PDB file of C-alpha atoms and ligand atoms in Angstrom:
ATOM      1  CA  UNK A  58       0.000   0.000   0.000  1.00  0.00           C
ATOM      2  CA  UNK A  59       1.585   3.488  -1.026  1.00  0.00           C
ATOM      3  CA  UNK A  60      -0.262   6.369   0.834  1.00  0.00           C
ATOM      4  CA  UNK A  61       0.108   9.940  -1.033  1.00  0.00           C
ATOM      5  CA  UNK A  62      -0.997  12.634   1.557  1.00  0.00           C
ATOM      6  CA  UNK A  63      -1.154  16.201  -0.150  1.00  0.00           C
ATOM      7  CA  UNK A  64      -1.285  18.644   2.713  1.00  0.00           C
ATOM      8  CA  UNK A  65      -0.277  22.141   4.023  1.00  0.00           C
ATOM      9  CA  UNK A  66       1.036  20.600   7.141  1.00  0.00           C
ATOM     10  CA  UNK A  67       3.774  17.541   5.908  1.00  0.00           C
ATOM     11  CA  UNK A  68       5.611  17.614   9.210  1.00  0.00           C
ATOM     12  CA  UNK A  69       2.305  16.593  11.393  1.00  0.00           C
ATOM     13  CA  UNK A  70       2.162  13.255   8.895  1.00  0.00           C
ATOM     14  CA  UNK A  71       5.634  12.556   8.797  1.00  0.00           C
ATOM     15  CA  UNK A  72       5.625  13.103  12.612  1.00  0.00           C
ATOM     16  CA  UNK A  73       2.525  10.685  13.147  1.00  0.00           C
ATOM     17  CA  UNK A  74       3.244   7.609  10.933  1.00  0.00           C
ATOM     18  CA  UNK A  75       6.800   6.274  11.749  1.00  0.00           C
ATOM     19  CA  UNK A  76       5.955   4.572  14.700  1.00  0.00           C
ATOM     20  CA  UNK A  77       4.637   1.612  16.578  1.00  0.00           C
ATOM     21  CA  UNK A  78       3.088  -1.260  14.097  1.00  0.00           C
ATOM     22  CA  UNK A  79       2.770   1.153  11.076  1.00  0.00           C
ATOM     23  CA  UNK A  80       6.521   2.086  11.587  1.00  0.00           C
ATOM     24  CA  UNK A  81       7.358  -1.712  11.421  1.00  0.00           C
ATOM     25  CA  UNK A  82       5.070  -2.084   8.587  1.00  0.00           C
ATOM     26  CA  UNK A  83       6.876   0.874   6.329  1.00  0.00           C
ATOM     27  CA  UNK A  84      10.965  -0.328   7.351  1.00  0.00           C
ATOM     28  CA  UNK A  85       9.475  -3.840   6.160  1.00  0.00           C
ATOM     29  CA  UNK A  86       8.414  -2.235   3.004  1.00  0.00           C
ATOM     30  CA  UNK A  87       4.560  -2.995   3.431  1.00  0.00           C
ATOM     31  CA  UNK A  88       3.474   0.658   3.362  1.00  0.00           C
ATOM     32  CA  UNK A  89       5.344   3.696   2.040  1.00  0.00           C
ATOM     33  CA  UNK A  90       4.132   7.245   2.913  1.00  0.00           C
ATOM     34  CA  UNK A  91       4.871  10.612   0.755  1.00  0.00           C
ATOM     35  CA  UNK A  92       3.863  13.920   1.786  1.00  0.00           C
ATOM     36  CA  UNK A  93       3.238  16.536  -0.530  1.00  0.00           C
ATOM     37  CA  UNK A  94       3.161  20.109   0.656  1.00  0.00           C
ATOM     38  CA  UNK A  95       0.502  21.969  -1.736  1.00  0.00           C
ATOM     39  CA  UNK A  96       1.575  25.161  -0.963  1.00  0.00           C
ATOM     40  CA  UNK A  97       4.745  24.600  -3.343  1.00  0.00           C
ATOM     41  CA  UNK A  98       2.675  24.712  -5.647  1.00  0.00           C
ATOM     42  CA  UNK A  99       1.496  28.330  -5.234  1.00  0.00           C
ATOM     43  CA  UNK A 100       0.822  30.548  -8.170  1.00  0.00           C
ATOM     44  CA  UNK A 101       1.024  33.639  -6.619  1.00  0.00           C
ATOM     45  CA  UNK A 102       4.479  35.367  -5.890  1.00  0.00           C
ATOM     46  CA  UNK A 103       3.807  35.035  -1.815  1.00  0.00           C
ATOM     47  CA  UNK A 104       3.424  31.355  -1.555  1.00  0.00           C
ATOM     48  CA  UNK A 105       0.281  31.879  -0.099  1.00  0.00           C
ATOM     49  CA  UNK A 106      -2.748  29.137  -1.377  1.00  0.00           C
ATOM     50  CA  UNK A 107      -5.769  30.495   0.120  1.00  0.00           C
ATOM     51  CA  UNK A 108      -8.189  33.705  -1.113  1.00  0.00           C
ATOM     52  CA  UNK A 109     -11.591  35.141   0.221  1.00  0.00           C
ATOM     53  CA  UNK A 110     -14.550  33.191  -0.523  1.00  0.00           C
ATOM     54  CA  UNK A 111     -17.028  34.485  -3.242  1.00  0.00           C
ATOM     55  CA  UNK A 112     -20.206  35.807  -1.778  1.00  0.00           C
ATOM     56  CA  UNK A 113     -18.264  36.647   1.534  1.00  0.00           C
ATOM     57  CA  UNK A 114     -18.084  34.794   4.952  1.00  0.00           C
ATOM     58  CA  UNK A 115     -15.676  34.028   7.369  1.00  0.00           C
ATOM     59  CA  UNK A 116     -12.559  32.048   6.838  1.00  0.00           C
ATOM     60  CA  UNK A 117     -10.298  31.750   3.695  1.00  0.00           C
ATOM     61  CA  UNK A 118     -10.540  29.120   1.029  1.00  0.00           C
ATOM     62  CA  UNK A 119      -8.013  26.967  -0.113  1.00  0.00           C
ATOM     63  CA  UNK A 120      -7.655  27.579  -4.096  1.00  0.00           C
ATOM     64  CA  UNK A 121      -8.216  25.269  -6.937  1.00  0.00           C
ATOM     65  CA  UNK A 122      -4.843  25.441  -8.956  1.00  0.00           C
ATOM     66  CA  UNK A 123      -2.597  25.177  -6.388  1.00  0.00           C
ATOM     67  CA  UNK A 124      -3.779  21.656  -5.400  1.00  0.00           C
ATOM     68  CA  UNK A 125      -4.614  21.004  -8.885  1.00  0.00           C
ATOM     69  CA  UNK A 126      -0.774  21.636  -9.991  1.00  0.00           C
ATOM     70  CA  UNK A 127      -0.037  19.257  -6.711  1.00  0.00           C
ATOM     71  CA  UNK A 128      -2.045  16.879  -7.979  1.00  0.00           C
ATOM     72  CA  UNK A 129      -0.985  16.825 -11.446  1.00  0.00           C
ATOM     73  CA  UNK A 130       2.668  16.544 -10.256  1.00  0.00           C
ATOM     74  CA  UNK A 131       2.208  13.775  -8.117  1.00  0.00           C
ATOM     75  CA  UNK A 132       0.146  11.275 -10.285  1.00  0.00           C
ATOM     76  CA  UNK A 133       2.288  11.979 -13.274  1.00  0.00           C
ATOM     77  CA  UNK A 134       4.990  10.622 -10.955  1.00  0.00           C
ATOM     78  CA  UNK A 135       2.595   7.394  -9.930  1.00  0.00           C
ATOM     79  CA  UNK A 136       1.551   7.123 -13.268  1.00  0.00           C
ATOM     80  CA  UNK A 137      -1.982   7.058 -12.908  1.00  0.00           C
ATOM     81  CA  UNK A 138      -4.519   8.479 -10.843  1.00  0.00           C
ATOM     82  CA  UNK A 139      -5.459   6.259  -8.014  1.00  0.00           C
ATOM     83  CA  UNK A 140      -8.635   7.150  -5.831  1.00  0.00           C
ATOM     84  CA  UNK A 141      -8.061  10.362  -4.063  1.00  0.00           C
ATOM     85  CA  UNK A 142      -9.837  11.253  -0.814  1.00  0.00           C
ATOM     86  CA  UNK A 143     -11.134  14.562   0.573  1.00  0.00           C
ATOM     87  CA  UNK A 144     -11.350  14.105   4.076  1.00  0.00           C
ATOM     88  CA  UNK A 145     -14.292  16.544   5.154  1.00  0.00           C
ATOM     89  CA  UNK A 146     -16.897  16.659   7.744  1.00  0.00           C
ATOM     90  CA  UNK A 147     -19.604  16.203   5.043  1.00  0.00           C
ATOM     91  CA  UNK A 148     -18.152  12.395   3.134  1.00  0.00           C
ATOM     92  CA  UNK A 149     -19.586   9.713   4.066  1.00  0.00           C
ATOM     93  CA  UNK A 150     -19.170   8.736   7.431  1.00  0.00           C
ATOM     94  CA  UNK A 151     -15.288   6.069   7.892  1.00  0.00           C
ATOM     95  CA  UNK A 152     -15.922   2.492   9.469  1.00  0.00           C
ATOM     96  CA  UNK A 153     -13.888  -0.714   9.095  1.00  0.00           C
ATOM     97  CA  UNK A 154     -16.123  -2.152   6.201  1.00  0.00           C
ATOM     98  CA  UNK A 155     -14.675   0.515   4.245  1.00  0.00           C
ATOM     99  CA  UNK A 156     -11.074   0.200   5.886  1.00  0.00           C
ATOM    100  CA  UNK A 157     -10.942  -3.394   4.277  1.00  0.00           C
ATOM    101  CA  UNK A 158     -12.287  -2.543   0.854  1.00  0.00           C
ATOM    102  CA  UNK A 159      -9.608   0.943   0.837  1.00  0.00           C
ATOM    103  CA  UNK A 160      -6.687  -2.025   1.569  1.00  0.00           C
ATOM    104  CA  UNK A 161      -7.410  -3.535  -1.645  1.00  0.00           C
ATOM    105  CA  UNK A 162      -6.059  -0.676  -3.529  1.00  0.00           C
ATOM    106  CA  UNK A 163      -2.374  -0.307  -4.858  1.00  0.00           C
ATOM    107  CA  UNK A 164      -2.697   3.276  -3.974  1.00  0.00           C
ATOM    108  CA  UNK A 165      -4.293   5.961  -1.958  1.00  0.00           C
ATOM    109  CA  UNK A 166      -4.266   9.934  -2.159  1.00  0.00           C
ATOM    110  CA  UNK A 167      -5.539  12.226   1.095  1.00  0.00           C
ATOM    111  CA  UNK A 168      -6.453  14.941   0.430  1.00  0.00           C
ATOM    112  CA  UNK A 169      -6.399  17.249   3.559  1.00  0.00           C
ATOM    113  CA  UNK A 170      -7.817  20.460   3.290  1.00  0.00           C
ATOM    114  CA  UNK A 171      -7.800  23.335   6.017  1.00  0.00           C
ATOM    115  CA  UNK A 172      -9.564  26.937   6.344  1.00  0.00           C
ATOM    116  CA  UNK A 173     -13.158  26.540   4.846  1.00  0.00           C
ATOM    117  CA  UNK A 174     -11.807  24.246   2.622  1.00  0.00           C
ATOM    118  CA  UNK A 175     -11.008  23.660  -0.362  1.00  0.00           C
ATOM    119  CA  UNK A 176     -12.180  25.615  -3.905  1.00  0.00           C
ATOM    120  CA  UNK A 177     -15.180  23.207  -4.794  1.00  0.00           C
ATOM    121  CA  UNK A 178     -14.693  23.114  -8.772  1.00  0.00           C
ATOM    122  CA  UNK A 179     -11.132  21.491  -8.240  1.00  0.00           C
ATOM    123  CA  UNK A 180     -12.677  18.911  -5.850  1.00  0.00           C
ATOM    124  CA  UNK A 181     -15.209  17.767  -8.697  1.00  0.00           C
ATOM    125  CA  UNK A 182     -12.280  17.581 -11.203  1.00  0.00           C
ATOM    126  CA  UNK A 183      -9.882  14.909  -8.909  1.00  0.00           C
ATOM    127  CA  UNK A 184     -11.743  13.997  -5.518  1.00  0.00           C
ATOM    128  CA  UNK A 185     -13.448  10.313  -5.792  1.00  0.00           C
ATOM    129  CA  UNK A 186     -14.509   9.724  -2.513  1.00  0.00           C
ATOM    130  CA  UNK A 187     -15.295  12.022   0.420  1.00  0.00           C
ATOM    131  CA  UNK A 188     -14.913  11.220   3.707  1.00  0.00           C
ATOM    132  CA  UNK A 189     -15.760  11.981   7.073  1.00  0.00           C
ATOM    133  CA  UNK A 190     -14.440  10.247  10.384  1.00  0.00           C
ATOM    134  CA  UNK A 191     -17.471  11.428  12.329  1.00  0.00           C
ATOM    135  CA  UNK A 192     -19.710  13.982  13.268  1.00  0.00           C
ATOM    136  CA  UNK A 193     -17.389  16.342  14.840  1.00  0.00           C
ATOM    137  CA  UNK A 194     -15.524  19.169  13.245  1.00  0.00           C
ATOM    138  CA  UNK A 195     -11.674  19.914  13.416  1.00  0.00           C
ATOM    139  CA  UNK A 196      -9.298  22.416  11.970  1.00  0.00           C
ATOM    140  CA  UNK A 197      -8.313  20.229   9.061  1.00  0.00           C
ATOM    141  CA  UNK A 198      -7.580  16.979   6.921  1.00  0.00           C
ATOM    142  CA  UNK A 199      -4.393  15.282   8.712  1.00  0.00           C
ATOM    143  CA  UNK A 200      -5.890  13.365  11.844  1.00  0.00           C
ATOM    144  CA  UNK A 201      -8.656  12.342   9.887  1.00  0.00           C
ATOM    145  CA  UNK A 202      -5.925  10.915   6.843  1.00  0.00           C
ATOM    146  CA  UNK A 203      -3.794   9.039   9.672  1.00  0.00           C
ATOM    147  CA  UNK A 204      -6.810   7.892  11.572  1.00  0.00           C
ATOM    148  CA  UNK A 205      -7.775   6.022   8.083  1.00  0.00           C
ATOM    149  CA  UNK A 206      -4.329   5.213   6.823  1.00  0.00           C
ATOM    150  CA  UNK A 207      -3.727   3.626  10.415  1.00  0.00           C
ATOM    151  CA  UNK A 208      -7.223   1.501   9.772  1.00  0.00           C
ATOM    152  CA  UNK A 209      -6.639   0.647   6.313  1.00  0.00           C
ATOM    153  CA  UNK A 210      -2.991  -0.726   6.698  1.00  0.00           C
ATOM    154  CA  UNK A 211      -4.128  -3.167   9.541  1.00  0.00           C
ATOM    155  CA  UNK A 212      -6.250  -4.681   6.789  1.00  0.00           C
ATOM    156  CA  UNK A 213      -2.986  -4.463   4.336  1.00  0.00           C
ATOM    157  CA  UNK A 214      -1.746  -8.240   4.107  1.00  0.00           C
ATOM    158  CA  UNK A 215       1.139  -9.071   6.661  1.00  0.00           C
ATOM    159  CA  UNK A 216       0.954  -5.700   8.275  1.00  0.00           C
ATOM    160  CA  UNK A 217      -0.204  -7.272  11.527  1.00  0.00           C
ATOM    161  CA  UNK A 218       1.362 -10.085  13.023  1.00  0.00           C
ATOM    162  CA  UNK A 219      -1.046 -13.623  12.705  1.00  0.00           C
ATOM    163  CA  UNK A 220      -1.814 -12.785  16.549  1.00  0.00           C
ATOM    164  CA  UNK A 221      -2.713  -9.517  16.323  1.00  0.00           C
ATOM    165  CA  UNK A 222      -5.189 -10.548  12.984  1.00  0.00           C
ATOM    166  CA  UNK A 223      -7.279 -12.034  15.319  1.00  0.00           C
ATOM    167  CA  UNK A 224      -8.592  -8.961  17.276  1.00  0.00           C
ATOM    168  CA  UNK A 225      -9.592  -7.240  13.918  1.00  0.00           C
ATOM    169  CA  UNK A 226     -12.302  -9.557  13.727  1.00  0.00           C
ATOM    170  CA  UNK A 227     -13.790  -8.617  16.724  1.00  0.00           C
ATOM    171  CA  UNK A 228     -15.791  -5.783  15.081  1.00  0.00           C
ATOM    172  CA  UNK A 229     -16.025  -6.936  11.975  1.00  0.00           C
ATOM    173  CA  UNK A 230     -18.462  -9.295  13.724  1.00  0.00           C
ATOM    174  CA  UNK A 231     -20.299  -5.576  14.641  1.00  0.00           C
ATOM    175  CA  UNK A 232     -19.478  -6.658  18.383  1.00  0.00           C
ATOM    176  CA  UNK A 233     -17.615  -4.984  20.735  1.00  0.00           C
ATOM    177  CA  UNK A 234     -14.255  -6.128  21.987  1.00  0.00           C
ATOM    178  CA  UNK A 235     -14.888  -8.154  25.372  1.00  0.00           C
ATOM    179  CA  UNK A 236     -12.203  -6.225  28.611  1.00  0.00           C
ATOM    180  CA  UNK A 237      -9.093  -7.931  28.680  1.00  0.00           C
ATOM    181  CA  UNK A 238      -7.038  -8.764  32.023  1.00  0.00           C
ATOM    182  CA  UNK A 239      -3.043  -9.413  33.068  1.00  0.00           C
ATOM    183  CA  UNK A 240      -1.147  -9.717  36.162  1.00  0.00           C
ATOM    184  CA  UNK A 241      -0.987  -9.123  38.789  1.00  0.00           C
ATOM    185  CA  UNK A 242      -4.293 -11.551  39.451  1.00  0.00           C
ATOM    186  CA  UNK A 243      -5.511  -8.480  42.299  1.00  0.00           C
ATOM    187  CA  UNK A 244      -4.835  -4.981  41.595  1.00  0.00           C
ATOM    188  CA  UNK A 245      -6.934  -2.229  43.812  1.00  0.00           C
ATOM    189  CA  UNK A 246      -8.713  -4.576  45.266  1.00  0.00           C
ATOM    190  CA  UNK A 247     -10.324  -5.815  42.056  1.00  0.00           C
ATOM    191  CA  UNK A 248     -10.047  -9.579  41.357  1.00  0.00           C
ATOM    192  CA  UNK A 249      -9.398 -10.546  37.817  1.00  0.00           C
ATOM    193  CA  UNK A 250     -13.138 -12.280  36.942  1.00  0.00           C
ATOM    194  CA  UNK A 251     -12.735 -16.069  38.237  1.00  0.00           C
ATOM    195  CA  UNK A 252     -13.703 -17.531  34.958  1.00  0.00           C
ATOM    196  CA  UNK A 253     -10.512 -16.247  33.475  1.00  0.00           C
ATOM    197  CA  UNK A 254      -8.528 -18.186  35.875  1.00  0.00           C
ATOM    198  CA  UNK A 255     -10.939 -21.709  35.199  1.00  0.00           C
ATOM    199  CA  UNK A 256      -8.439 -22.238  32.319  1.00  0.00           C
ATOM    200  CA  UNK A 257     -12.087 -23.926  31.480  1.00  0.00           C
ATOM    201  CA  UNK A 258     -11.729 -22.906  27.683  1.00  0.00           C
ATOM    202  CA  UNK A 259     -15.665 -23.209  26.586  1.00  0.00           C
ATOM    203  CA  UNK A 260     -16.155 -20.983  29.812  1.00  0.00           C
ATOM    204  CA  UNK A 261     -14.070 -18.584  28.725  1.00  0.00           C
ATOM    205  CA  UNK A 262     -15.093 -18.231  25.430  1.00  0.00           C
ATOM    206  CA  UNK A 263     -19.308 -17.908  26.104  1.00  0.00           C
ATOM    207  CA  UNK A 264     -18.155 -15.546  29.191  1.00  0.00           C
ATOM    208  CA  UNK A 265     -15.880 -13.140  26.513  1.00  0.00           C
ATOM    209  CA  UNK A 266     -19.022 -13.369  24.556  1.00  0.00           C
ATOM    210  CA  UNK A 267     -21.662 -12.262  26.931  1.00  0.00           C
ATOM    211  CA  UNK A 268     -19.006  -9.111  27.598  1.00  0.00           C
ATOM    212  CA  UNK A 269     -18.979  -8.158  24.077  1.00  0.00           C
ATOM    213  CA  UNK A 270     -23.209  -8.488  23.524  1.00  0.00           C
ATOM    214  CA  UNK A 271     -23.566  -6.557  26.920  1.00  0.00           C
ATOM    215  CA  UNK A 272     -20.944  -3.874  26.316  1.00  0.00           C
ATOM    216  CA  UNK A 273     -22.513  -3.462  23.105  1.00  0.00           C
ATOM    217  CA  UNK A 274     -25.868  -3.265  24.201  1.00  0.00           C
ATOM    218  CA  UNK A 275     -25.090  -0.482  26.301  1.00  0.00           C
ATOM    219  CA  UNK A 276     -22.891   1.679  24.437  1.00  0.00           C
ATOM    220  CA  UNK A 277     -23.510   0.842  20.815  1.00  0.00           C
ATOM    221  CA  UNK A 278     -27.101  -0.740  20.576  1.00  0.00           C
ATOM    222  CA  UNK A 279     -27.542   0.685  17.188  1.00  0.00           C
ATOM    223  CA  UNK A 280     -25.018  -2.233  16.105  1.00  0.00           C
ATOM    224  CA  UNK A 281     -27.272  -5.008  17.789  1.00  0.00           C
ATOM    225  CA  UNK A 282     -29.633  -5.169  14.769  1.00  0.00           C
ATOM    226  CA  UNK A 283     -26.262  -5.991  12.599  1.00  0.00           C
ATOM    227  CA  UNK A 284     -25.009  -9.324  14.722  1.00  0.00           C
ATOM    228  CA  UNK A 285     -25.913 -12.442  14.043  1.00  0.00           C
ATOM    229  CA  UNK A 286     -27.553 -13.598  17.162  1.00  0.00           C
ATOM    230  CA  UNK A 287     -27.018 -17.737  17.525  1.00  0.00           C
ATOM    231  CA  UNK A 288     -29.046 -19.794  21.009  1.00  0.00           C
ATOM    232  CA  UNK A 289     -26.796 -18.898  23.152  1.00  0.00           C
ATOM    233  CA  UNK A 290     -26.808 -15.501  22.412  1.00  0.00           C
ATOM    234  CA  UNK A 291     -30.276 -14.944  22.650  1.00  0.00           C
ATOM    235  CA  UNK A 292     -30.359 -17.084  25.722  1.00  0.00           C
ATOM    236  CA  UNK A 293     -27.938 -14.694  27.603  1.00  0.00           C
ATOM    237  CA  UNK A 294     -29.907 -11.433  26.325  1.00  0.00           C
ATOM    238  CA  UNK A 295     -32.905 -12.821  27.556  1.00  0.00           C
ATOM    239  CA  UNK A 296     -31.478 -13.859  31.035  1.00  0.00           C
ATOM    240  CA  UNK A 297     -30.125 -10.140  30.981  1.00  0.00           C
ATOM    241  CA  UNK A 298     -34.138  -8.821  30.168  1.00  0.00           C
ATOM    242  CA  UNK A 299     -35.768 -11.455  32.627  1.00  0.00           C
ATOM    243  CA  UNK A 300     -33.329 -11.309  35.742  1.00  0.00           C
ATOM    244  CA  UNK A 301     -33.212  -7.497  35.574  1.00  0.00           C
ATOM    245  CA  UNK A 302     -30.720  -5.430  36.940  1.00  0.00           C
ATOM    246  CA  UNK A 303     -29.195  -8.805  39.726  1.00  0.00           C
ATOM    247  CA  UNK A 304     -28.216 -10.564  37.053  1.00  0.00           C
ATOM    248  CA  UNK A 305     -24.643 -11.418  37.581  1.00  0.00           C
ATOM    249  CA  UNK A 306     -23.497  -8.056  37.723  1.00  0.00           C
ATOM    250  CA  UNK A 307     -25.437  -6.854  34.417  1.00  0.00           C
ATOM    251  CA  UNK A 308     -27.373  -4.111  35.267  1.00  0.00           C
ATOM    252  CA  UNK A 309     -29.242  -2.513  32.799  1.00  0.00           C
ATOM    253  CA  UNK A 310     -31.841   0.483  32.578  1.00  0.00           C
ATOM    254  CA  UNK A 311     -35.716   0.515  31.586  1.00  0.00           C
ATOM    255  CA  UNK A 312     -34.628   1.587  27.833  1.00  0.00           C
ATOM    256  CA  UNK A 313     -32.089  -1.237  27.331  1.00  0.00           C
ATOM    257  CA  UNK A 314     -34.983  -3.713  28.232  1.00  0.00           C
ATOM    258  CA  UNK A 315     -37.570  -2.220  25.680  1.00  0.00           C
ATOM    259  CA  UNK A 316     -34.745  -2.519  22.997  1.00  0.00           C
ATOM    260  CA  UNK A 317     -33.860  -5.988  23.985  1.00  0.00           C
ATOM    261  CA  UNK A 318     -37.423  -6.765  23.848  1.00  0.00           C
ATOM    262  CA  UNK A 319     -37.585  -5.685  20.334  1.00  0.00           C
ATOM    263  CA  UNK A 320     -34.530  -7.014  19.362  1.00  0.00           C
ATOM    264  CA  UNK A 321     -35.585 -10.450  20.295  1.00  0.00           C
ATOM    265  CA  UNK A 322     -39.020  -9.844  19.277  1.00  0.00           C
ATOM    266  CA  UNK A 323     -40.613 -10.742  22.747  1.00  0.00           C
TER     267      UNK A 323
HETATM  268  N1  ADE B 623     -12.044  17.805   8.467  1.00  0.00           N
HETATM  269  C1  ADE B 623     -12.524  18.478   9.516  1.00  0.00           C
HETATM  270  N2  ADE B 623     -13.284  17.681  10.283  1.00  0.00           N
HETATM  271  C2  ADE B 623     -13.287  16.452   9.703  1.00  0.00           C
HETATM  272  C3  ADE B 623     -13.910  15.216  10.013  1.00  0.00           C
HETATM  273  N3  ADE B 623     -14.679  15.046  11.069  1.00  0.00           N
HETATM  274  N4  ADE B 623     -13.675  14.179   9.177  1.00  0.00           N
HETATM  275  C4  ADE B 623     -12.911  14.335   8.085  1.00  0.00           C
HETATM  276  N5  ADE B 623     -12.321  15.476   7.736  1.00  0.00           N
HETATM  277  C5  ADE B 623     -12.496  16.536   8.536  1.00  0.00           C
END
């Protein structure tokens, strides 16, 4: 996977991507990373890439020839002209399904833009996708790019270690990740949950699985709908809506029992 980040700010990628498992990933030669700075490629004798917007407002706007010229200069140098992302507060909203199908790709532009963005006419011309990493807004493209860029290359082929594949799946399955314990076995006072210690695999497994339905159910219920429910499953969520709040240390409120209600369709 090549990422191809056109920015104003090269220094905050560079900065961000050399370490930890994407570091290890670009020495092996996995994933590269180039930065281009778009405002070498002003056209105006101060260097400066950004003008009023028509029909006033606050802000500046980020002009269309500079990152055109960018752009041109960079895929000339690929050779073609892979997808190209606008990261922006109004794309379509990021989430793993679209991690794995980015990782496919040979290539990736980011395109990050800052100010009131970016001169609409040359986003037409070269943007094919437009993306948002949620509903918040911040002060410009280059999280957003190395949020995705760190998502996607976990997905790229050999990036993560056969031990670390295994907790992608987690959500893929729209579940939650179950809480995870290590030594010591008693820290603060807290016991590490008995199960853990049965070395009772089975247990383990259906116990790691009632933590990922119930943590989901209570901070992402929207992704319920989305998980294939098998017996056991439904026998838990039903223990959780019939034995109320004592069950086994799973409380959970009024609300949570109408949805679970629906959701099993009782
Ligand atoms: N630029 C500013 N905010 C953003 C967001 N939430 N996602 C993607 N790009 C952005």
């Amino acid at each position: 996977m090549n990422y191809y980040v056109m920015t104003l700010f090269p220094e905050m990628i560079e900065d961000g991507m050399h370490t930890s498992i994407i570091g290890r990933a670009m020495a092996k030669g996995l994933l590269s990373l180039e930065t281009v700075n778009i405002r070498d490629f002003s056209v105006r004798g101060d260097g400066r890439i950004d003008d009023y917007p028509y029909g006033g407002g606050a802000g500046m706007v980020m002009q269309a020839e500079p990152v055109y010229r960018a752009y041109e200069a960079l895929t000339a140098r690929i050779g073609y002209r892979p997808r190209l992302i606008y990261l922006t507060p109004q794309g379509r909203v990021f989430n793993q399904q679209m991690a794995k199908e980015l990782a496919k790709e040979q290539d990736l532009i980011f395109l990050c833009g800052h100010y009131e963005g970016i001169d609409e006419r040359v986003l037409d011309e070269i943007a094919t996708d437009y993306v948002s990493i949620g509903d918040y807004v911040l002060t410009g493209g280059e999280l957003p790019s190395m949020v995705m860029m760190d998502s996607i290359a976990r997905m790229v082929p050999g990036v993560l270690s056969n031990q670390e594949s295994g907790e992608t799946e987690s959500f893929s399955g729209n579940l939650l990740e179950y809480p995870q314990y290590s030594r010591p076995e008693v820290w603060h006072d807290t016991a590490v949950p008995p199960v853990l210690m049965s070395g009772h695999h089975g247990n383990v497994d259906r116990w790691r699985r009632d933590q990922s339905l119930y943590r989901t159910l209570r901070s992402r219920p929207d992704l319920l709908p989305g998980v294939e429910l098998d017996k056991k499953d439904r026998k838990f969520l039903r223990a959780l809506l019939e034995q109320g709040p004592e069950f086994g240390g799973y409380p959970i409120t009024e609300q949570e029992q109408d949805f679970l209600r629906k959701l099993l369709a009782i």
